Short mmCIF file of C-alpha atoms in Angstrom, two decimals:
data_model
loop_
_atom_site.label_atom_id
_atom_site.label_comp_id
_atom_site.label_asym_id
_atom_site.label_seq_id
_atom_site.Cartn_x
_atom_site.Cartn_y
_atom_site.Cartn_z
CA MET X 21 -23.74 -3.77 -33.76
CA SER X 22 -21.15 -1.46 -32.19
CA THR X 23 -17.61 -2.53 -31.42
CA LEU X 24 -18.35 -2.57 -27.68
CA GLU X 25 -21.53 -4.59 -28.16
CA ALA X 26 -19.66 -7.15 -30.23
CA ALA X 27 -16.95 -7.42 -27.58
CA LEU X 28 -19.53 -7.74 -24.79
CA ALA X 29 -21.19 -10.61 -26.64
CA GLU X 30 -17.85 -12.43 -26.90
CA TRP X 31 -16.99 -11.74 -23.24
CA ARG X 32 -20.38 -13.10 -22.14
CA SER X 33 -19.73 -16.21 -24.16
CA ALA X 34 -16.33 -16.65 -22.49
CA LEU X 35 -17.26 -15.72 -18.90
CA GLY X 36 -21.00 -16.25 -18.63
CA GLU X 37 -23.71 -13.60 -18.39
CA ALA X 38 -23.31 -13.17 -14.62
CA ASN X 39 -19.65 -12.17 -14.95
CA VAL X 40 -20.04 -9.35 -17.45
CA LEU X 41 -21.65 -6.41 -15.65
CA THR X 42 -23.18 -3.38 -17.34
CA GLU X 43 -25.75 -2.37 -14.70
CA PRO X 44 -25.58 1.37 -13.95
CA GLU X 45 -25.35 0.84 -10.18
CA ALA X 46 -22.35 -1.48 -10.46
CA LEU X 47 -20.59 0.83 -12.91
CA ALA X 48 -21.24 3.92 -10.76
CA ALA X 49 -19.75 2.19 -7.70
CA ALA X 50 -16.64 1.21 -9.66
CA GLU X 51 -16.25 4.78 -10.94
CA THR X 52 -16.13 6.14 -7.39
CA THR X 53 -12.97 6.62 -5.35
CA THR X 54 -11.85 8.85 -2.47
CA PHE X 55 -11.33 11.93 -4.65
CA ALA X 56 -12.94 13.47 -7.72
CA THR X 57 -12.72 11.53 -10.99
CA THR X 58 -14.36 11.81 -14.40
CA GLN X 59 -13.55 8.40 -15.93
CA ARG X 60 -16.46 6.30 -17.10
CA ILE X 61 -16.45 2.49 -17.20
CA PRO X 62 -18.56 0.82 -19.92
CA ALA X 63 -18.47 -2.68 -18.40
CA ILE X 64 -16.94 -4.88 -15.69
CA LEU X 65 -15.43 -8.29 -16.47
CA ARG X 66 -15.01 -10.92 -13.75
CA PRO X 67 -12.82 -13.77 -15.02
CA GLY X 68 -12.42 -16.81 -12.79
CA SER X 69 -9.25 -18.36 -14.20
CA THR X 70 -6.07 -17.61 -16.10
CA ALA X 71 -7.65 -19.01 -19.25
CA GLU X 72 -10.56 -16.59 -18.89
CA VAL X 73 -8.14 -13.67 -18.40
CA GLN X 74 -6.46 -14.71 -21.64
CA ALA X 75 -9.83 -14.84 -23.38
CA CYS X 76 -10.75 -11.37 -22.11
CA LEU X 77 -7.55 -9.84 -23.41
CA ARG X 78 -7.79 -11.55 -26.80
CA VAL X 79 -11.27 -10.11 -27.28
CA ALA X 80 -10.01 -6.69 -26.16
CA GLN X 81 -7.18 -6.91 -28.70
CA ALA X 82 -9.50 -7.94 -31.50
CA HIS X 83 -11.82 -4.99 -30.90
CA ARG X 84 -9.19 -2.49 -29.69
CA ILE X 85 -11.02 -1.88 -26.41
CA PRO X 86 -8.89 -0.80 -23.42
CA VAL X 87 -9.03 -3.02 -20.33
CA TYR X 88 -7.97 -2.01 -16.81
CA PRO X 89 -7.21 -4.92 -14.41
CA VAL X 90 -7.58 -4.73 -10.62
CA SER X 91 -7.29 -7.39 -7.95
CA GLY X 92 -9.49 -6.48 -4.98
CA GLY X 93 -10.15 -2.84 -5.91
CA ARG X 94 -9.33 -1.55 -2.42
CA ASN X 95 -6.43 0.65 -3.41
CA TRP X 96 -7.98 3.38 -1.25
CA GLY X 97 -6.23 6.74 -1.39
CA TYR X 98 -4.51 5.83 -4.67
CA GLY X 99 -7.55 5.35 -6.91
CA SER X 100 -9.46 2.22 -5.83
CA ARG X 101 -10.88 0.60 -8.98
CA VAL X 102 -11.02 3.66 -11.22
CA PRO X 103 -9.08 3.25 -14.50
CA ALA X 104 -6.45 5.77 -15.50
CA ARG X 105 -8.24 6.52 -18.78
CA ASP X 106 -11.87 7.11 -19.66
CA GLY X 107 -13.70 4.32 -21.47
CA SER X 108 -11.62 1.43 -20.10
CA VAL X 109 -13.44 -1.80 -19.33
CA LEU X 110 -12.69 -2.89 -15.76
CA MET X 111 -11.37 -6.42 -15.27
CA GLU X 112 -11.79 -7.53 -11.64
CA LEU X 113 -9.83 -10.60 -10.52
CA ALA X 114 -11.53 -11.14 -7.13
CA ARG X 115 -13.10 -14.45 -8.26
CA MET X 116 -9.61 -15.89 -8.68
CA ASN X 117 -9.16 -16.47 -4.94
CA ARG X 118 -7.50 -19.86 -4.56
CA VAL X 119 -4.49 -20.79 -2.47
CA LEU X 120 -2.54 -22.91 -4.95
CA ALA X 121 0.43 -24.20 -2.97
CA TYR X 122 1.88 -24.17 0.55
CA ASP X 123 5.13 -25.54 1.94
CA GLU X 124 5.75 -25.28 5.68
CA LYS X 125 9.39 -26.35 5.60
CA LEU X 126 10.40 -23.96 2.82
CA ALA X 127 7.95 -21.29 4.04
CA TYR X 128 6.04 -20.19 0.96
CA LEU X 129 2.46 -19.69 -0.16
CA THR X 130 1.29 -19.46 -3.77
CA VAL X 131 -1.94 -17.60 -4.46
CA GLU X 132 -4.19 -16.07 -7.10
CA PRO X 133 -4.91 -12.29 -7.18
CA GLY X 134 -8.25 -12.54 -5.40
CA VAL X 135 -6.70 -13.91 -2.19
CA THR X 136 -6.87 -11.26 0.54
CA PHE X 137 -4.73 -10.63 3.59
CA ARG X 138 -7.57 -11.80 5.84
CA GLN X 139 -8.10 -14.94 3.79
CA ALA X 140 -4.39 -15.85 3.86
CA TYR X 141 -4.18 -15.20 7.60
CA THR X 142 -7.26 -17.36 8.29
CA TRP X 143 -6.03 -20.12 5.94
CA LEU X 144 -2.69 -20.38 7.77
CA LYS X 145 -4.29 -20.14 11.22
CA GLU X 146 -6.79 -22.92 10.50
CA ARG X 147 -3.88 -25.21 9.66
CA GLY X 148 -1.97 -24.32 12.82
CA SER X 149 0.88 -22.97 10.73
CA PRO X 150 3.95 -21.63 12.57
CA LEU X 151 4.38 -19.21 9.65
CA PHE X 152 2.80 -15.90 8.76
CA ILE X 153 2.50 -13.59 5.78
CA THR X 154 3.25 -9.91 6.20
CA THR X 155 0.11 -7.85 6.61
CA ILE X 156 -0.50 -4.19 5.78
CA GLY X 157 -1.93 -1.10 7.44
CA GLY X 158 -4.76 -0.95 4.91
CA SER X 159 -7.86 -3.06 4.49
CA PRO X 160 -7.64 -6.75 5.49
CA GLU X 161 -9.72 -7.36 2.35
CA GLY X 162 -6.94 -6.01 0.16
CA SER X 163 -5.28 -8.34 -2.34
CA LEU X 164 -1.87 -9.85 -1.57
CA ILE X 165 -0.85 -9.73 -5.21
CA GLY X 166 -2.34 -6.29 -5.84
CA ASN X 167 -0.44 -4.82 -2.91
CA ALA X 168 2.82 -6.53 -3.86
CA LEU X 169 2.60 -5.28 -7.45
CA GLU X 170 2.16 -1.74 -6.19
CA ARG X 171 5.28 -2.33 -4.07
CA GLY X 172 3.25 -1.70 -0.94
CA ASP X 173 4.60 -1.85 2.58
CA GLY X 174 3.76 -4.16 5.46
CA ARG X 175 4.57 -4.97 9.07
CA GLY X 176 7.34 -7.29 10.18
CA PRO X 177 10.68 -8.42 8.74
CA HIS X 178 9.28 -8.78 5.19
CA SER X 179 7.89 -5.25 5.15
CA ASP X 180 9.17 -4.54 1.63
CA ILE X 181 6.71 -7.09 0.28
CA PHE X 182 7.76 -7.22 -3.38
CA ASN X 183 11.28 -8.17 -2.26
CA HIS X 184 9.90 -11.47 -0.95
CA VAL X 185 7.91 -12.83 -3.89
CA CYS X 186 8.73 -14.94 -6.94
CA ALA X 187 7.36 -17.32 -9.59
CA MET X 188 4.80 -15.02 -11.16
CA GLU X 189 2.36 -16.14 -13.84
CA VAL X 190 1.54 -13.26 -16.18
CA VAL X 191 -0.89 -12.86 -19.05
CA LEU X 192 0.43 -10.44 -21.66
CA PRO X 193 -1.88 -7.96 -23.44
CA ASN X 194 -2.14 -10.26 -26.46
CA GLY X 195 -3.26 -13.20 -24.30
CA GLU X 196 0.09 -15.00 -24.21
CA ARG X 197 1.14 -16.46 -20.85
CA VAL X 198 4.61 -16.18 -19.32
CA GLU X 199 6.11 -17.33 -16.02
CA THR X 200 9.00 -15.65 -14.25
CA GLY X 201 12.14 -17.08 -12.67
CA MET X 202 12.51 -20.86 -12.68
CA ALA X 203 8.74 -21.32 -13.02
CA ARG X 204 8.98 -21.24 -16.81
CA PHE X 205 10.91 -24.53 -16.87
CA PRO X 206 9.12 -27.92 -16.66
CA ASN X 207 9.39 -29.64 -13.26
CA ALA X 208 11.59 -26.87 -11.86
CA HIS X 209 11.79 -27.78 -8.16
CA ALA X 210 13.36 -24.43 -7.21
CA ALA X 211 10.66 -22.30 -8.86
CA PRO X 212 8.98 -21.19 -5.57
CA VAL X 213 12.24 -20.65 -3.66
CA TYR X 214 14.64 -18.98 -6.12
CA ARG X 215 13.58 -15.66 -7.49
CA TRP X 216 15.96 -14.89 -10.32
CA GLY X 217 15.81 -17.97 -12.49
CA LEU X 218 18.14 -17.97 -15.51
CA GLY X 219 19.00 -14.96 -17.62
CA PRO X 220 17.33 -11.53 -17.31
CA SER X 221 14.79 -11.28 -14.49
CA LEU X 222 11.31 -10.29 -15.65
CA ASP X 223 9.58 -9.88 -12.27
CA GLY X 224 10.10 -6.15 -11.91
CA LEU X 225 8.64 -5.40 -15.34
CA PHE X 226 5.17 -6.29 -14.07
CA SER X 227 5.12 -4.19 -10.88
CA GLN X 228 3.71 -0.66 -11.16
CA SER X 229 3.28 -1.29 -14.88
CA SER X 230 0.82 -2.02 -17.68
CA LEU X 231 2.82 -4.77 -19.35
CA GLY X 232 0.81 -7.75 -18.13
CA VAL X 233 -1.84 -9.15 -15.78
CA VAL X 234 -0.39 -11.19 -12.91
CA THR X 235 -2.54 -14.24 -12.21
CA ARG X 236 -0.29 -16.13 -9.77
CA MET X 237 2.48 -15.26 -7.32
CA THR X 238 4.47 -17.04 -4.62
CA PHE X 239 5.01 -15.26 -1.30
CA TRP X 240 7.81 -16.16 1.10
CA LEU X 241 6.50 -16.53 4.63
CA VAL X 242 8.11 -15.71 7.98
CA LYS X 243 8.40 -18.09 10.92
CA LYS X 244 6.86 -16.86 14.15
CA VAL X 245 9.35 -16.32 16.96
CA PRO X 246 8.86 -17.24 20.65
CA TYR X 247 9.60 -13.68 21.80
CA LEU X 248 7.78 -10.70 20.29
CA ARG X 249 6.86 -7.47 22.04
CA GLU X 250 5.38 -4.41 20.44
CA PHE X 251 6.75 -1.07 21.61
CA VAL X 252 5.66 2.53 21.50
CA PHE X 253 7.20 5.71 22.83
CA THR X 254 6.74 9.40 22.15
CA VAL X 255 8.93 12.35 21.28
CA LYS X 256 8.05 15.80 22.53
CA GLU X 257 9.89 17.99 20.03
CA ASP X 258 10.83 17.74 16.35
CA ALA X 259 14.51 18.38 17.07
CA GLN X 260 14.68 15.33 19.30
CA LEU X 261 13.12 13.16 16.60
CA TRP X 262 15.79 13.77 13.97
CA GLU X 263 18.57 12.62 16.29
CA LEU X 264 16.46 9.62 17.26
CA VAL X 265 16.00 8.76 13.56
CA ASP X 266 19.78 8.48 13.24
CA ARG X 267 20.07 6.33 16.35
CA LEU X 268 17.31 3.94 15.31
CA GLN X 269 18.75 3.66 11.81
CA GLN X 270 21.85 2.16 13.36
CA LEU X 271 19.73 -0.33 15.30
CA ALA X 272 18.03 -1.35 12.05
CA LEU X 273 21.40 -1.69 10.33
CA ASP X 274 22.91 -3.93 13.02
CA GLY X 275 19.80 -6.14 13.29
CA THR X 276 18.53 -5.00 16.69
CA LEU X 277 15.32 -3.87 14.99
CA ARG X 278 14.60 -6.48 12.32
CA ASN X 279 10.93 -5.57 11.96
CA SER X 280 9.57 -2.45 10.31
CA PHE X 281 8.89 0.49 12.61
CA TYR X 282 7.08 3.79 12.27
CA PHE X 283 7.29 7.48 13.11
CA TRP X 284 3.81 9.05 13.26
CA ASN X 285 3.23 12.73 13.75
CA ASP X 286 0.55 14.01 16.11
CA VAL X 287 -2.16 14.41 13.46
CA LYS X 288 -1.73 10.86 12.19
CA ALA X 289 -1.92 9.41 15.69
CA LEU X 290 -4.99 11.52 16.48
CA SER X 291 -6.78 10.56 13.28
CA VAL X 292 -6.49 6.86 14.13
CA ALA X 293 -7.59 7.38 17.73
CA ARG X 294 -10.54 9.70 17.08
CA GLN X 295 -12.33 11.84 14.50
CA PHE X 296 -12.00 15.57 13.96
CA PRO X 297 -13.17 17.40 17.13
CA TYR X 298 -15.95 19.43 15.53
CA GLU X 299 -17.52 19.85 18.96
CA HIS X 300 -14.52 21.99 20.02
CA THR X 301 -14.14 24.02 16.80
CA GLY X 302 -17.76 25.02 16.29
CA GLY X 303 -17.85 22.85 13.19
CA ARG X 304 -15.01 24.73 11.50
CA THR X 305 -11.90 23.34 9.84
CA PRO X 306 -8.91 23.12 9.86
CA LEU X 307 -7.88 22.20 13.40
CA PRO X 308 -6.33 25.29 15.08
CA SER X 309 -2.70 24.92 16.15
CA PHE X 310 -3.44 25.73 19.79
CA MET X 311 -6.08 23.01 19.91
CA LEU X 312 -3.68 20.49 18.38
CA GLU X 313 -1.20 21.38 21.11
CA GLN X 314 -3.82 20.60 23.73
CA LEU X 315 -4.89 17.33 22.14
CA ARG X 316 -1.35 15.98 21.85
CA GLU X 317 -0.41 16.60 25.47
CA ASP X 318 -0.82 12.91 26.21
CA PHE X 319 1.77 11.70 23.75
CA GLY X 320 3.88 14.52 22.34
CA ARG X 321 4.79 15.61 18.84
CA TRP X 322 5.67 12.19 17.39
CA ALA X 323 4.86 8.60 18.28
CA VAL X 324 7.33 5.82 17.42
CA SER X 325 6.10 2.22 17.26
CA GLY X 326 7.32 -1.19 16.18
CA ALA X 327 8.14 -4.61 17.58
CA ILE X 328 11.12 -6.45 19.03
CA SER X 329 11.42 -10.09 18.08
CA ALA X 330 13.90 -12.73 19.20
CA GLN X 331 14.41 -16.48 19.48
CA ASP X 332 14.39 -16.43 23.29
CA GLU X 333 13.63 -14.18 26.25
CA GLU X 334 17.27 -13.53 27.08
CA LEU X 335 18.01 -12.11 23.64
CA GLY X 336 14.70 -10.22 23.66
CA ALA X 337 15.58 -8.53 26.95
CA LEU X 338 18.96 -7.53 25.51
CA LEU X 339 17.32 -5.98 22.45
CA GLU X 340 14.89 -4.10 24.69
CA ARG X 341 17.81 -2.62 26.62
CA ARG X 342 19.53 -1.57 23.40
CA LEU X 343 16.38 0.20 22.27
CA ALA X 344 15.95 1.90 25.65
CA THR X 345 19.56 3.10 25.52
CA ALA X 346 19.05 4.61 22.06
CA MET X 347 16.07 6.58 23.39
CA GLU X 348 17.88 8.10 26.36
CA GLY X 349 17.43 11.85 26.60
CA LEU X 350 15.20 12.04 23.54
CA ALA X 351 11.92 10.26 24.23
CA ARG X 352 9.37 9.57 26.92
CA PRO X 353 9.50 6.15 28.62
CA LEU X 354 9.30 3.04 26.50
CA GLU X 355 5.99 1.18 26.67
CA LEU X 356 6.07 -2.51 25.82
CA GLY X 357 3.18 -4.71 24.77
CA PRO X 358 2.20 -8.06 26.31
CA ARG X 359 4.35 -11.19 26.21
CA ASP X 360 1.22 -13.33 26.22
CA ALA X 361 1.81 -16.32 23.95
CA ASP X 362 -1.84 -16.17 22.83
CA TYR X 363 -1.58 -12.53 21.71
CA GLU X 364 -1.78 -12.23 17.93
CA SER X 365 0.26 -9.25 16.76
CA PRO X 366 -0.04 -7.42 13.43
CA PHE X 367 3.75 -7.88 13.34
CA GLN X 368 3.07 -11.61 13.04
CA GLY X 369 0.44 -11.42 10.34
CA ARG X 370 -2.82 -10.47 12.08
CA PRO X 371 -4.72 -8.09 9.75
CA THR X 372 -6.62 -5.14 11.18
CA ASP X 373 -8.63 -2.26 9.76
CA VAL X 374 -7.78 0.14 12.62
CA ASN X 375 -5.78 2.46 10.37
CA LEU X 376 -8.74 2.93 8.03
CA ALA X 377 -10.08 5.35 10.65
CA MET X 378 -7.79 7.97 9.10
CA ALA X 379 -10.03 8.13 6.03
CA TYR X 380 -12.96 9.10 8.30
CA TRP X 381 -11.03 11.85 10.12
CA ARG X 382 -13.19 14.71 8.81
CA LYS X 383 -16.45 12.79 8.42
CA LYS X 384 -19.32 13.66 10.73
CA ASN X 385 -20.41 10.02 11.11
CA PRO X 386 -18.19 7.38 12.76
CA MET X 387 -16.41 4.70 10.76
CA PRO X 388 -18.90 1.83 10.21
CA ALA X 389 -18.28 -1.76 11.20
CA GLU X 390 -17.56 -2.57 7.56
CA PRO X 391 -15.67 0.49 6.31
CA ASN X 392 -15.68 1.47 2.65
CA PRO X 393 -14.19 4.94 2.10
CA ASP X 394 -15.39 5.03 -1.54
CA ARG X 395 -19.01 4.32 -0.61
CA ASP X 396 -18.92 6.60 2.44
CA LYS X 397 -17.68 9.66 0.51
CA CYS X 398 -14.45 9.92 2.45
CA GLY X 399 -11.91 12.28 0.94
CA PHE X 400 -8.50 10.61 1.07
CA ILE X 401 -5.34 10.93 -1.05
CA TRP X 402 -1.92 9.40 -0.39
CA CYS X 403 1.34 11.07 -1.32
CA SER X 404 4.32 8.70 -0.94
CA VAL X 405 8.01 9.42 -1.56
CA ALA X 406 11.34 7.74 -0.80
CA VAL X 407 13.74 9.42 1.64
CA PRO X 408 17.29 8.37 2.67
CA PHE X 409 17.29 7.07 6.25
CA THR X 410 19.03 10.00 7.95
CA GLY X 411 17.72 12.51 10.44
CA GLU X 412 18.70 15.42 8.20
CA GLN X 413 16.84 14.07 5.15
CA ALA X 414 13.83 13.07 7.25
CA ARG X 415 13.69 16.58 8.70
CA GLU X 416 13.85 18.28 5.30
CA ALA X 417 11.20 16.10 3.66
CA SER X 418 8.90 16.19 6.70
CA ALA X 419 9.08 20.00 6.79
CA ILE X 420 7.62 20.16 3.27
CA ALA X 421 5.01 17.52 4.11
CA THR X 422 3.95 19.53 7.17
CA ARG X 423 3.94 22.99 5.61
CA VAL X 424 2.10 22.41 2.31
CA PRO X 425 -1.15 20.85 3.65
CA ARG X 426 -1.53 23.76 6.07
CA MET X 427 -1.45 26.15 3.10
CA PHE X 428 -4.58 24.39 1.83
CA ALA X 429 -6.40 24.25 5.19
CA LEU X 430 -5.72 20.52 5.66
CA GLU X 431 -4.16 18.90 8.71
CA PRO X 432 -0.65 17.52 7.95
CA ASN X 433 -0.98 13.76 8.49
CA VAL X 434 2.65 12.62 8.17
CA ALA X 435 4.47 9.33 8.78
CA LEU X 436 7.94 7.97 8.18
CA LEU X 437 7.98 4.22 7.57
CA ALA X 438 11.25 2.43 8.35
CA LEU X 439 11.13 -0.59 6.06
CA SER X 440 14.87 -1.00 5.58
CA PRO X 441 18.06 0.34 7.23
CA ARG X 442 18.75 2.62 4.27
CA CYS X 443 15.47 4.15 3.11
CA LEU X 444 12.37 5.65 4.69
CA TYR X 445 8.99 6.03 3.06
CA LEU X 446 7.49 9.44 3.76
CA VAL X 447 3.72 9.08 3.44
CA VAL X 448 1.30 11.97 3.71
CA ALA X 449 -2.45 11.43 3.97
CA LEU X 450 -4.75 14.21 2.81
CA ALA X 451 -8.04 13.53 4.60
CA TYR X 452 -11.21 15.54 4.05
CA ASP X 453 -14.97 15.20 3.52
CA ARG X 454 -16.05 14.81 -0.10
CA GLU X 455 -19.57 15.93 0.82
CA VAL X 456 -18.31 19.45 1.60
CA PRO X 457 -18.47 21.59 -1.57
CA GLY X 458 -15.08 22.64 -2.92
CA GLU X 459 -13.05 20.18 -0.83
CA ASP X 460 -12.27 17.84 -3.75
CA GLU X 461 -10.69 20.70 -5.67
CA ARG X 462 -8.79 22.00 -2.65
CA ALA X 463 -7.38 18.58 -1.79
CA MET X 464 -6.25 17.84 -5.35
CA ALA X 465 -4.54 21.23 -5.59
CA CYS X 466 -2.78 20.42 -2.32
CA TYR X 467 -1.70 17.02 -3.61
CA GLN X 468 -0.21 18.43 -6.81
CA SER X 469 1.57 21.22 -4.91
CA LEU X 470 2.95 18.74 -2.38
CA GLN X 471 4.21 16.38 -5.07
CA ARG X 472 5.83 19.26 -6.93
CA GLU X 473 7.67 20.64 -3.90
CA LEU X 474 8.91 17.23 -2.80
CA VAL X 475 10.23 16.45 -6.29
CA GLN X 476 11.90 19.83 -6.55
CA ALA X 477 13.67 19.05 -3.26
CA GLY X 478 14.84 15.66 -4.64
CA TYR X 479 12.24 13.38 -3.03
CA TYR X 480 10.56 11.33 -5.75
CA PRO X 481 7.41 9.19 -5.54
CA MET X 482 7.91 5.52 -4.70
CA ARG X 483 4.28 4.89 -5.61
CA LEU X 484 1.79 6.91 -7.61
CA GLY X 485 -1.96 6.78 -7.49
CA LEU X 486 -4.55 7.74 -10.06
CA PRO X 487 -3.87 11.51 -9.74
CA GLY X 488 -0.31 10.81 -10.90
CA PHE X 489 1.83 13.87 -11.39
CA SER X 490 0.63 17.09 -12.97
CA GLU X 491 3.51 17.02 -15.44
CA GLU X 492 5.82 14.33 -16.76
CA LEU X 493 8.63 13.58 -14.33
CA SER X 494 11.86 14.52 -16.05
CA SER X 495 14.67 11.98 -16.12
CA GLN X 496 18.37 12.33 -16.85
CA ASP X 497 18.63 9.16 -18.93
CA ASP X 498 16.83 7.23 -21.65
CA SER X 499 14.83 4.94 -19.36
CA ARG X 500 11.46 6.37 -20.36
CA ALA X 501 12.20 5.75 -24.04
CA LEU X 502 13.18 2.16 -23.20
CA LEU X 503 9.98 1.58 -21.22
CA LYS X 504 7.96 3.05 -24.08
CA ARG X 505 9.57 0.61 -26.53
CA LEU X 506 8.81 -2.30 -24.18
CA LYS X 507 5.19 -1.21 -23.90
CA GLU X 508 4.86 -0.90 -27.68
CA ALA X 509 6.44 -4.35 -28.12
CA VAL X 510 4.05 -6.25 -25.82
CA ASP X 511 1.00 -4.01 -26.29
CA PRO X 512 1.16 -2.30 -29.70
CA ALA X 513 -2.56 -1.49 -29.64
CA GLY X 514 -2.24 0.04 -26.15
CA ILE X 515 -5.26 -1.83 -24.78
CA LEU X 516 -3.91 -2.81 -21.32
CA ALA X 517 -4.32 -0.16 -18.61
CA PRO X 518 -3.58 2.86 -20.82
CA GLY X 519 -2.32 5.81 -18.80
CA ARG X 520 -1.15 3.74 -15.85
CA TYR X 521 2.10 5.18 -14.49
CA GLY X 522 2.25 7.47 -17.51
CA PHE X 523 2.07 4.78 -20.24
#
């Protein structure tokens, strides 16, 4: 009996036959993402509890078989479910989908990794909760915990999601279980409301890492406000945008804009509103500049969107006026959304899959009712870097993000996400059709070139997907050596997610 066969027998004993998958169709689907990959998955494990996760990892340790954990597997544009290294057994945590605790007064929700944004939204709505959990621009079926661990971004005042979580339960690669913050102490009443606990904080070690499998997390919720209005306005020229970035940064800093807000370039806005206009290009790509100019006549070069929230209408009207004043001379008129009390806004937790249309930008068929970019052969790669919140820095980084995709015959889909008053996320989406020969190679070459130029200019990734970086990112300190020692200490056999984030 081979090592893998022996491990599979033990996993089947621990999880049941139905939760250890080796069927070729299931493995092929898990090996597929929105860009070219070569990794092969020998099996899929589906534990249903923390104890079963522990059992899976103990078997993996005993047989020295690498295991790659995922929550919902909808990390589209960053790698979906595909492991970083070939031959890794996939461990899917979607069966662990329980809401474990909820407190309305203290505004928190504790969940397992299989709980999705849609599930959490529905759970709170069914109970008439006045609270909401920040939602994302990606799939409503994405995992709360998976997104938080990737330090993903959301809509609303808790847009930097990992900043608003605590009390994690983690299974280490050897099967040991640890809890972070106060949660490790018996009967600790403050465990779900105080992040740091006592002594060194461990939470950050388990985000964007391969040091443990998170099986529980507490999310801090936000209370809905009586006054919320979404806004959108457009900017005609790039030069106007950079001054507006500086003005809006001050409104974020003084609390006028307490929700996240977004700067979308013309291509990004178009790709959400419609698919590539093949009917006007004779089927050819990329989109000619003159045609882009025509298509963006309705809204300009950039679209800026967000939401104003306040405790009453008087304060809300004041905040609206402050925003309108900041726009003077730089933007087209401000458009405000409804004040209807029954309107459910994404800025108050309503999930939506509207933004998934971007992945179908160059596809010939429309986005289906139940989108799945992996299954539908969408080509899609995210490049995400951190940029200081100034007009000058935004201009410099955006210039690179606009120029490089054009060199590879791809439309520059660029956004600046304002998640805090001090830092912007610059996110670039490379969208193409995987069914067109040669496009996988072209898109990956573009991604690596884009990453390289941004790093050379001083803009480093805030999140990396499966493609990673073509070469090891150099550092000016000994942090990488420290992280390597930590990895060797908790995972000496290197069985947990080898290759993830370079380890």
